[in-house]
């Protein structure tokens, strides 16, 4: 049943690499009741869609626990995946638990690194000492007998392998039990093989000699490889914690208490106890607890935490306020309209979290490669070993060929790194979407961010997007015996129920003249034309030129053209037969629009404007803004059609809009961008939301997408190049030609650095100023 289908984004504990994500996905999708599961190694979360009538989170967690993974739950998430009401939004996202778990893991990892790192460095120095004594004349031999040194290394390698590398060995056991492998399976097999062979040589020296085995031990490989890999794991965990800082900062913005007015008294309560309709008091310097509307007082509010704009916004009675923004000056009372998970901040946190857990299209190829990567590496390592044994022994003594075979086998297993591939895209997406949120740019998913980087045309609405969206009445042309105040009264009565920005201009003009609306009957909005209503048994119309044509009412187009050429929009008032008046309304361009359009042109982007305005007004605005192309007198239903026409001509289109009538066009566009001052419907239809309705953020959003995509491509290039070069080098492919065979010690160091370098490259995004 569709009503039982639940979607949950759940943190996962125990993930080690990209292959883990693939394994968890496969297991979860095999469970009864699971529709789909998408697992992201970058933020260690699973997006699971399941039928809550057939399964629950406990059951799903039990399915992956034998492999060492678990779903991180909390008491606020019901077993069917639904959220209990009236709680801290960050809790039901599982963010606190995830962070606490990672910090705990990091402390344990640090303890092990502090033990193994000095030992690793010592063994590394010892290895170079041995090489130097053999190749440099007069360089002293190491002053400890080989037998004693081997005994010492046996003890320490045992501690390192079974304590520090215990996680790797567990993955080997899981591989034997469940036939699933990951990066640590490879490291575990490689180090355990080197350890077992070396232990055999030390414990059974006579038998080893009789079998013509080489007398070289690989305890140093076990210690150094395990040490380097574990150091890499520690650095990667620490770096990944930094990638999620943006969402953590958003969570920390939430206030803990609120002052509420109840029974005539002011009392301080926990934020979870605030209800919709409560009257709250906000004092200077304090945070606004929840979203609401001012009913008494005025102030200046710092909204930079959600909009990225540093200038405080003046607030008066009836103005909306956003929870967790800072009241700079003045006290006021407001009525709570949204609380808990419904507040804007909570929605932003949820949206950012979902975006960071989503996958870009470019990731699909990487996931496919990662799926076959570990089994492929296992096959290559075994092949390398046997080729050295059977082919190598034709040209080399058997003990030397065996030694090279073991080095190649271990080197291939250790150097292979699916983690670098797995981290390349998600870490960049996590940092990129977090940076966007800090700048008032909310990205719904990774796909939108990637698509925006490839956009060729930006299509924008006019009113409220290019213009300020606060039009003013400039002229009233009388066309009947009715006078100015009478015309304004009729218009005010008609427009009182309309939400169109032009209606607001007429109502504001009426307030200046203290004109109140008359009651109306049979009010009706005429889509794309205007509206009509009955006043005192007479039907009146207010709308555009097309409406007048439909009513067969003659208008003097030449007269109106003189005004529209200067950017003024005409609103016609008529009854069924005659034109009564023409009201001219102007809406000024937003500041800096022309500069933003110029900057978009420098990015090789075309800018197109869609508007329901007449051609003269539309062309006047487009010329002032420097817009390339304009479509005027466009009906709401036609906007999506025009977007499709542009797409059919080969353009990749991003659409900006802020109204309900923009929703179809936003959905049709390759990337829909909603202005944050717009309606909930427009924002829901959009892929990206620009808070504060700032058109200049389009430029920042494009820059963010292009930089993020560039970082992803850099990460993928290095991850692929590393593995393509490293694996053949470790297998000994270059030895017959160049005499080069990679020691597993260096393979371990390279593998550890590969993951860390990818995360570090992604973190560079945090330093970029949009």
Tab-separated table of N, CA, C and O in Angstrom, residues 133-226:
chain	number	residue	atom	x	y	z
A	133	UNK	N	73.346	-0.181	3.959
A	133	UNK	CA	74.501	-1.011	4.317
A	133	UNK	C	74.882	-1.976	3.197
A	133	UNK	O	76.035	-2.379	3.064
A	134	UNK	N	73.872	-2.333	2.374
A	134	UNK	CA	74.124	-3.261	1.277
A	134	UNK	C	74.617	-2.552	0.012
A	134	UNK	O	75.293	-3.158	-0.821
A	135	UNK	N	74.277	-1.274	-0.136
A	135	UNK	CA	74.604	-0.585	-1.387
A	135	UNK	C	75.670	0.498	-1.244
A	135	UNK	O	76.251	0.909	-2.247
A	136	UNK	N	75.950	0.978	-0.013
A	136	UNK	CA	76.930	2.042	0.171
A	136	UNK	C	78.170	1.473	0.840
A	136	UNK	O	78.096	0.915	1.950
A	137	UNK	N	79.251	1.635	0.193
A	137	UNK	CA	80.524	1.118	0.718
A	137	UNK	C	80.896	1.839	2.010
A	137	UNK	O	80.862	3.056	2.086
A	138	UNK	N	81.243	1.042	3.046
A	138	UNK	CA	81.672	1.607	4.319
A	138	UNK	C	80.539	1.929	5.268
A	138	UNK	O	80.780	2.293	6.428
A	139	UNK	N	79.259	1.791	4.791
A	139	UNK	CA	78.105	2.072	5.676
A	139	UNK	C	77.955	0.893	6.657
A	139	UNK	O	77.931	-0.264	6.233
A	140	UNK	N	77.899	1.162	7.975
A	140	UNK	CA	77.889	0.062	8.961
A	140	UNK	C	76.638	-0.798	8.884
A	140	UNK	O	75.565	-0.312	8.561
A	141	UNK	N	76.794	-2.075	9.190
A	141	UNK	CA	75.645	-2.976	9.267
A	141	UNK	C	74.860	-2.676	10.542
A	141	UNK	O	75.397	-2.131	11.497
A	142	UNK	N	73.590	-3.067	10.559
A	142	UNK	CA	72.776	-2.829	11.748
A	142	UNK	C	73.334	-3.677	12.897
A	142	UNK	O	73.553	-4.886	12.728
A	143	UNK	N	73.582	-3.076	14.074
A	143	UNK	CA	74.317	-3.767	15.160
A	143	UNK	C	73.500	-4.794	15.952
A	143	UNK	O	73.738	-4.990	17.131
A	144	UNK	N	72.518	-5.419	15.329
A	144	UNK	CA	71.730	-6.454	16.008
A	144	UNK	C	71.668	-7.667	15.087
A	144	UNK	O	71.413	-7.532	13.881
A	145	UNK	N	71.891	-8.838	15.648
A	145	UNK	CA	71.879	-10.067	14.850
A	145	UNK	C	70.503	-10.262	14.198
A	145	UNK	O	69.469	-9.916	14.784
A	146	UNK	N	70.525	-10.847	12.991
A	146	UNK	CA	69.301	-11.022	12.226
A	146	UNK	C	68.267	-11.867	12.972
A	146	UNK	O	67.065	-11.571	12.943
A	147	UNK	N	68.724	-12.931	13.652
A	147	UNK	CA	67.794	-13.814	14.371
A	147	UNK	C	67.083	-13.056	15.494
A	147	UNK	O	65.883	-13.229	15.732
A	148	UNK	N	67.867	-12.229	16.237
A	148	UNK	CA	67.283	-11.446	17.340
A	148	UNK	C	66.301	-10.414	16.795
A	148	UNK	O	65.202	-10.226	17.330
A	149	UNK	N	66.702	-9.764	15.688
A	149	UNK	CA	65.832	-8.745	15.075
A	149	UNK	C	64.530	-9.368	14.593
A	149	UNK	O	63.441	-8.804	14.806
A	150	UNK	N	64.622	-10.567	13.974
A	150	UNK	CA	63.415	-11.249	13.508
A	150	UNK	C	62.473	-11.612	14.657
A	150	UNK	O	61.244	-11.529	14.540
A	151	UNK	N	63.068	-12.036	15.792
A	151	UNK	CA	62.261	-12.344	16.970
A	151	UNK	C	61.540	-11.106	17.489
A	151	UNK	O	60.342	-11.147	17.841
A	152	UNK	N	62.289	-10.010	17.533
A	152	UNK	CA	61.713	-8.729	17.968
A	152	UNK	C	60.574	-8.313	17.020
A	152	UNK	O	59.482	-7.916	17.455
A	153	UNK	N	60.822	-8.429	15.703
A	153	UNK	CA	59.808	-8.028	14.712
A	153	UNK	C	58.591	-8.941	14.749
A	153	UNK	O	57.462	-8.495	14.525
A	154	UNK	N	58.803	-10.244	15.049
A	154	UNK	CA	57.686	-11.186	15.157
A	154	UNK	C	56.728	-10.755	16.268
A	154	UNK	O	55.503	-10.741	16.079
A	155	UNK	N	57.301	-10.374	17.415
A	155	UNK	CA	56.466	-9.947	18.560
A	155	UNK	C	55.669	-8.695	18.207
A	155	UNK	O	54.444	-8.639	18.384
A	156	UNK	N	56.371	-7.697	17.676
A	156	UNK	CA	55.687	-6.419	17.401
A	156	UNK	C	54.726	-6.516	16.211
A	156	UNK	O	53.670	-5.880	16.219
A	157	UNK	N	55.075	-7.306	15.218
A	157	UNK	CA	54.157	-7.446	14.079
A	157	UNK	C	52.888	-8.179	14.503
A	157	UNK	O	51.799	-7.914	13.977
A	158	UNK	N	53.027	-9.124	15.468
A	158	UNK	CA	51.847	-9.825	15.998
A	158	UNK	C	50.903	-8.837	16.679
A	158	UNK	O	49.682	-8.861	16.466
A	159	UNK	N	51.478	-7.940	17.505
A	159	UNK	CA	50.667	-6.920	18.196
A	159	UNK	C	49.998	-6.002	17.176
A	159	UNK	O	48.792	-5.718	17.246
A	160	UNK	N	50.799	-5.523	16.224
A	160	UNK	CA	50.287	-4.574	15.232
A	160	UNK	C	49.198	-5.216	14.371
A	160	UNK	O	48.131	-4.627	14.149
A	161	UNK	N	49.446	-6.448	13.879
A	161	UNK	CA	48.489	-7.091	12.979
A	161	UNK	C	47.171	-7.412	13.673
A	161	UNK	O	46.096	-7.145	13.127
A	162	UNK	N	47.246	-7.976	14.904
A	162	UNK	CA	46.020	-8.447	15.547
A	162	UNK	C	45.320	-7.380	16.397
A	162	UNK	O	44.147	-7.543	16.722
A	163	UNK	N	46.022	-6.304	16.750
A	163	UNK	CA	45.360	-5.215	17.486
A	163	UNK	C	45.040	-4.050	16.540
A	163	UNK	O	43.868	-3.750	16.300
A	164	UNK	N	46.074	-3.445	15.976
A	164	UNK	CA	45.850	-2.318	15.072
A	164	UNK	C	45.130	-2.791	13.807
A	164	UNK	O	44.168	-2.172	13.343
A	165	UNK	N	45.590	-3.912	13.260
A	165	UNK	CA	44.998	-4.417	12.013
A	165	UNK	C	43.866	-5.397	12.223
A	165	UNK	O	43.448	-6.073	11.273
A	166	UNK	N	43.361	-5.460	13.461
A	166	UNK	CA	42.264	-6.389	13.748
A	166	UNK	C	41.051	-6.149	12.865
A	166	UNK	O	40.364	-7.095	12.449
A	167	UNK	N	40.766	-4.865	12.557
A	167	UNK	CA	39.620	-4.524	11.689
A	167	UNK	C	39.805	-5.123	10.299
A	167	UNK	O	38.844	-5.556	9.663
A	168	UNK	N	41.059	-5.132	9.828
A	168	UNK	CA	41.334	-5.683	8.502
A	168	UNK	C	41.110	-7.198	8.494
A	168	UNK	O	40.563	-7.751	7.531
A	169	UNK	N	41.540	-7.869	9.568
A	169	UNK	CA	41.384	-9.322	9.649
A	169	UNK	C	39.913	-9.721	9.771
A	169	UNK	O	39.505	-10.769	9.254
A	170	UNK	N	39.118	-8.891	10.457
A	170	UNK	CA	37.669	-9.173	10.547
A	170	UNK	C	37.045	-9.201	9.160
A	170	UNK	O	36.155	-10.006	8.875
A	171	UNK	N	37.530	-8.290	8.288
A	171	UNK	CA	36.985	-8.240	6.929
A	171	UNK	C	37.383	-9.483	6.133
A	171	UNK	O	36.647	-9.929	5.253
A	172	UNK	N	38.553	-10.045	6.444
A	172	UNK	CA	38.973	-11.294	5.789
A	172	UNK	C	38.038	-12.421	6.202
A	172	UNK	O	37.625	-13.247	5.374
A	173	UNK	N	37.697	-12.469	7.495
A	173	UNK	CA	36.760	-13.498	8.010
A	173	UNK	C	35.388	-13.325	7.360
A	173	UNK	O	34.747	-14.295	6.953
A	174	UNK	N	34.921	-12.051	7.264
A	174	UNK	CA	33.632	-11.779	6.611
A	174	UNK	C	33.653	-12.218	5.149
A	174	UNK	O	32.657	-12.716	4.615
A	175	UNK	N	34.805	-12.037	4.507
A	175	UNK	CA	34.957	-12.440	3.104
A	175	UNK	C	34.815	-13.958	2.987
A	175	UNK	O	34.144	-14.471	2.075
A	176	UNK	N	35.425	-14.681	3.921
A	176	UNK	CA	35.347	-16.148	3.915
A	176	UNK	C	33.920	-16.624	4.193
A	176	UNK	O	33.449	-17.609	3.615
A	177	UNK	N	33.220	-15.896	5.078
A	177	UNK	CA	31.862	-16.304	5.476
A	177	UNK	C	30.808	-15.919	4.451
A	177	UNK	O	29.945	-16.707	4.081
A	178	UNK	N	30.858	-14.625	4.005
A	178	UNK	CA	29.744	-14.070	3.237
A	178	UNK	C	30.089	-13.730	1.781
A	178	UNK	O	29.241	-13.234	1.042
A	179	UNK	N	31.353	-13.945	1.399
A	179	UNK	CA	31.800	-13.654	0.031
A	179	UNK	C	31.609	-12.182	-0.345
A	179	UNK	O	31.273	-11.858	-1.485
A	180	UNK	N	31.810	-11.294	0.618
A	180	UNK	CA	31.797	-9.856	0.328
A	180	UNK	C	33.149	-9.283	0.749
A	180	UNK	O	33.674	-9.627	1.809
A	181	UNK	N	33.701	-8.449	-0.105
A	181	UNK	CA	35.043	-7.919	0.162
A	181	UNK	C	35.064	-6.410	0.017
A	181	UNK	O	34.249	-5.825	-0.708
A	182	UNK	N	35.990	-5.779	0.742
A	182	UNK	CA	36.207	-4.346	0.597
A	182	UNK	C	37.708	-4.070	0.648
A	182	UNK	O	38.516	-4.994	0.614
A	183	UNK	N	38.062	-2.796	0.739
A	183	UNK	CA	39.478	-2.429	0.728
A	183	UNK	C	40.241	-3.097	1.867
A	183	UNK	O	41.370	-3.569	1.694
A	184	UNK	N	39.632	-3.159	3.051
A	184	UNK	CA	40.315	-3.733	4.207
A	184	UNK	C	40.480	-5.240	4.073
A	184	UNK	O	41.377	-5.832	4.679
A	185	UNK	N	39.616	-5.875	3.271
A	185	UNK	CA	39.801	-7.296	2.974
A	185	UNK	C	41.129	-7.491	2.252
A	185	UNK	O	41.910	-8.399	2.566
A	186	UNK	N	41.380	-6.603	1.279
A	186	UNK	CA	42.630	-6.678	0.510
A	186	UNK	C	43.839	-6.482	1.409
A	186	UNK	O	44.816	-7.241	1.348
A	187	UNK	N	43.778	-5.438	2.259
A	187	UNK	CA	44.895	-5.151	3.168
A	187	UNK	C	45.087	-6.316	4.138
A	187	UNK	O	46.214	-6.739	4.408
A	188	UNK	N	43.982	-6.865	4.658
A	188	UNK	CA	44.045	-7.977	5.611
A	188	UNK	C	44.674	-9.218	5.004
A	188	UNK	O	45.540	-9.865	5.615
A	189	UNK	N	44.248	-9.568	3.780
A	189	UNK	CA	44.811	-10.755	3.113
A	189	UNK	C	46.300	-10.551	2.861
A	189	UNK	O	47.137	-11.444	3.107
A	190	UNK	N	46.665	-9.353	2.372
A	190	UNK	CA	48.063	-9.066	2.051
A	190	UNK	C	48.965	-9.111	3.269
A	190	UNK	O	50.017	-9.783	3.263
A	191	UNK	N	48.577	-8.417	4.334
A	191	UNK	CA	49.431	-8.366	5.536
A	191	UNK	C	49.465	-9.711	6.249
A	191	UNK	O	50.521	-10.121	6.764
A	192	UNK	N	48.328	-10.417	6.293
A	192	UNK	CA	48.313	-11.726	6.971
A	192	UNK	C	49.178	-12.736	6.205
A	192	UNK	O	49.869	-13.558	6.820
A	193	UNK	N	49.144	-12.678	4.880
A	193	UNK	CA	49.985	-13.580	4.077
A	193	UNK	C	51.462	-13.328	4.368
A	193	UNK	O	52.244	-14.268	4.573
A	194	UNK	N	51.849	-12.045	4.381
A	194	UNK	CA	53.248	-11.683	4.662
A	194	UNK	C	53.633	-12.123	6.074
A	194	UNK	O	54.738	-12.645	6.299
A	195	UNK	N	52.716	-11.951	7.034
A	195	UNK	CA	52.963	-12.328	8.428
A	195	UNK	C	53.098	-13.851	8.573
A	195	UNK	O	54.031	-14.358	9.219
A	196	UNK	N	52.172	-14.592	7.941
A	196	UNK	CA	52.174	-16.062	8.062
A	196	UNK	C	53.438	-16.661	7.437
A	196	UNK	O	54.078	-17.552	8.026
A	197	UNK	N	53.828	-16.140	6.270
A	197	UNK	CA	55.020	-16.653	5.600
A	197	UNK	C	56.273	-16.357	6.436
A	197	UNK	O	57.129	-17.232	6.635
A	198	UNK	N	56.364	-15.125	6.931
A	198	UNK	CA	57.533	-14.717	7.727
A	198	UNK	C	57.609	-15.504	9.029
A	198	UNK	O	58.700	-15.917	9.461
A	199	UNK	N	56.462	-15.714	9.669
A	199	UNK	CA	56.428	-16.489	10.922
A	199	UNK	C	56.894	-17.924	10.693
A	199	UNK	O	57.608	-18.500	11.522
A	200	UNK	N	56.482	-18.497	9.546
A	200	UNK	CA	56.906	-19.860	9.210
A	200	UNK	C	58.437	-19.923	9.083
A	200	UNK	O	59.075	-20.865	9.577
A	201	UNK	N	59.033	-18.904	8.425
A	201	UNK	CA	60.492	-18.883	8.256
A	201	UNK	C	61.217	-18.806	9.588
A	201	UNK	O	62.243	-19.459	9.789
A	202	UNK	N	60.676	-17.998	10.529
A	202	UNK	CA	61.331	-17.789	11.832
A	202	UNK	C	61.135	-18.985	12.749
A	202	UNK	O	62.065	-19.432	13.437
A	203	UNK	N	59.910	-19.548	12.759
A	203	UNK	CA	59.586	-20.647	13.677
A	203	UNK	C	60.134	-21.987	13.175
A	203	UNK	O	60.554	-22.834	13.964
A	204	UNK	N	60.158	-22.169	11.857
A	204	UNK	CA	60.660	-23.423	11.279
A	204	UNK	C	61.798	-23.134	10.296
A	204	UNK	O	61.653	-23.352	9.076
A	205	UNK	N	62.953	-22.675	10.785
A	205	UNK	CA	64.049	-22.276	9.878
A	205	UNK	C	64.625	-23.451	9.080
A	205	UNK	O	64.943	-23.298	7.905
A	206	UNK	N	64.744	-24.624	9.701
A	206	UNK	CA	65.340	-25.778	9.015
A	206	UNK	C	64.422	-26.273	7.902
A	206	UNK	O	64.864	-26.534	6.773
A	207	UNK	N	63.130	-26.387	8.216
A	207	UNK	CA	62.142	-26.825	7.221
A	207	UNK	C	62.078	-25.841	6.050
A	207	UNK	O	61.981	-26.246	4.889
A	208	UNK	N	62.146	-24.569	6.363
A	208	UNK	CA	62.099	-23.530	5.325
A	208	UNK	C	63.278	-23.661	4.374
A	208	UNK	O	63.137	-23.521	3.147
A	209	UNK	N	64.452	-23.953	4.974
A	209	UNK	CA	65.660	-24.074	4.155
A	209	UNK	C	65.567	-25.296	3.248
A	209	UNK	O	65.959	-25.259	2.070
A	210	UNK	N	65.027	-26.380	3.820
A	210	UNK	CA	64.917	-27.616	3.030
A	210	UNK	C	63.936	-27.457	1.869
A	210	UNK	O	64.035	-28.142	0.860
A	211	UNK	N	62.966	-26.545	2.033
A	211	UNK	CA	61.964	-26.293	0.978
A	211	UNK	C	62.443	-25.222	-0.005
A	211	UNK	O	61.686	-24.803	-0.891
A	212	UNK	N	63.708	-24.763	0.213
A	212	UNK	CA	64.316	-23.760	-0.668
A	212	UNK	C	63.546	-22.432	-0.655
A	212	UNK	O	63.453	-21.741	-1.669
A	213	UNK	N	62.940	-22.110	0.499
A	213	UNK	CA	62.260	-20.829	0.634
A	213	UNK	C	63.293	-19.721	0.799
A	213	UNK	O	64.376	-19.953	1.350
A	214	UNK	N	62.987	-18.486	0.379
A	214	UNK	CA	63.910	-17.375	0.621
A	214	UNK	C	64.029	-17.105	2.109
A	214	UNK	O	63.094	-17.371	2.880
A	215	UNK	N	65.182	-16.591	2.541
A	215	UNK	CA	65.367	-16.344	3.976
A	215	UNK	C	64.963	-14.929	4.383
A	215	UNK	O	65.233	-14.490	5.492
A	216	UNK	N	64.315	-14.210	3.463
A	216	UNK	CA	63.876	-12.838	3.755
A	216	UNK	C	62.515	-12.856	4.436
A	216	UNK	O	61.578	-13.500	3.950
A	217	UNK	N	62.403	-12.157	5.563
A	217	UNK	CA	61.101	-12.040	6.243
A	217	UNK	C	60.436	-10.712	5.866
A	217	UNK	O	61.097	-9.784	5.391
A	218	UNK	N	59.109	-10.650	6.101
A	218	UNK	CA	58.333	-9.458	5.705
A	218	UNK	C	57.579	-8.868	6.897
A	218	UNK	O	56.515	-8.279	6.728
A	219	UNK	N	58.155	-9.035	8.096
A	219	UNK	CA	57.519	-8.430	9.276
A	219	UNK	C	57.481	-6.904	9.147
A	219	UNK	O	56.542	-6.260	9.607
A	220	UNK	N	58.546	-6.346	8.519
A	220	UNK	CA	58.574	-4.896	8.335
A	220	UNK	C	57.409	-4.441	7.460
A	220	UNK	O	56.794	-3.398	7.693
A	221	UNK	N	57.080	-5.258	6.451
A	221	UNK	CA	55.941	-4.941	5.578
A	221	UNK	C	54.646	-4.934	6.389
A	221	UNK	O	53.812	-4.030	6.253
A	222	UNK	N	54.475	-5.954	7.235
A	222	UNK	CA	53.258	-6.056	8.063
A	222	UNK	C	53.099	-4.812	8.935
A	222	UNK	O	52.030	-4.187	8.990
A	223	UNK	N	54.178	-4.423	9.631
A	223	UNK	CA	54.111	-3.292	10.565
A	223	UNK	C	53.906	-1.973	9.832
A	223	UNK	O	53.001	-1.191	10.162
A	224	UNK	N	54.732	-1.725	8.804
A	224	UNK	CA	54.688	-0.424	8.118
A	224	UNK	C	53.402	-0.272	7.311
A	224	UNK	O	52.765	0.788	7.343
A	225	UNK	N	52.997	-1.313	6.571
A	225	UNK	CA	51.760	-1.228	5.782
A	225	UNK	C	50.562	-1.002	6.693
A	225	UNK	O	49.738	-0.120	6.456
A	226	UNK	N	50.468	-1.812	7.767
A	226	UNK	CA	49.347	-1.640	8.713
A	226	UNK	C	49.379	-0.247	9.327
A	226	UNK	O	48.329	0.424	9.446
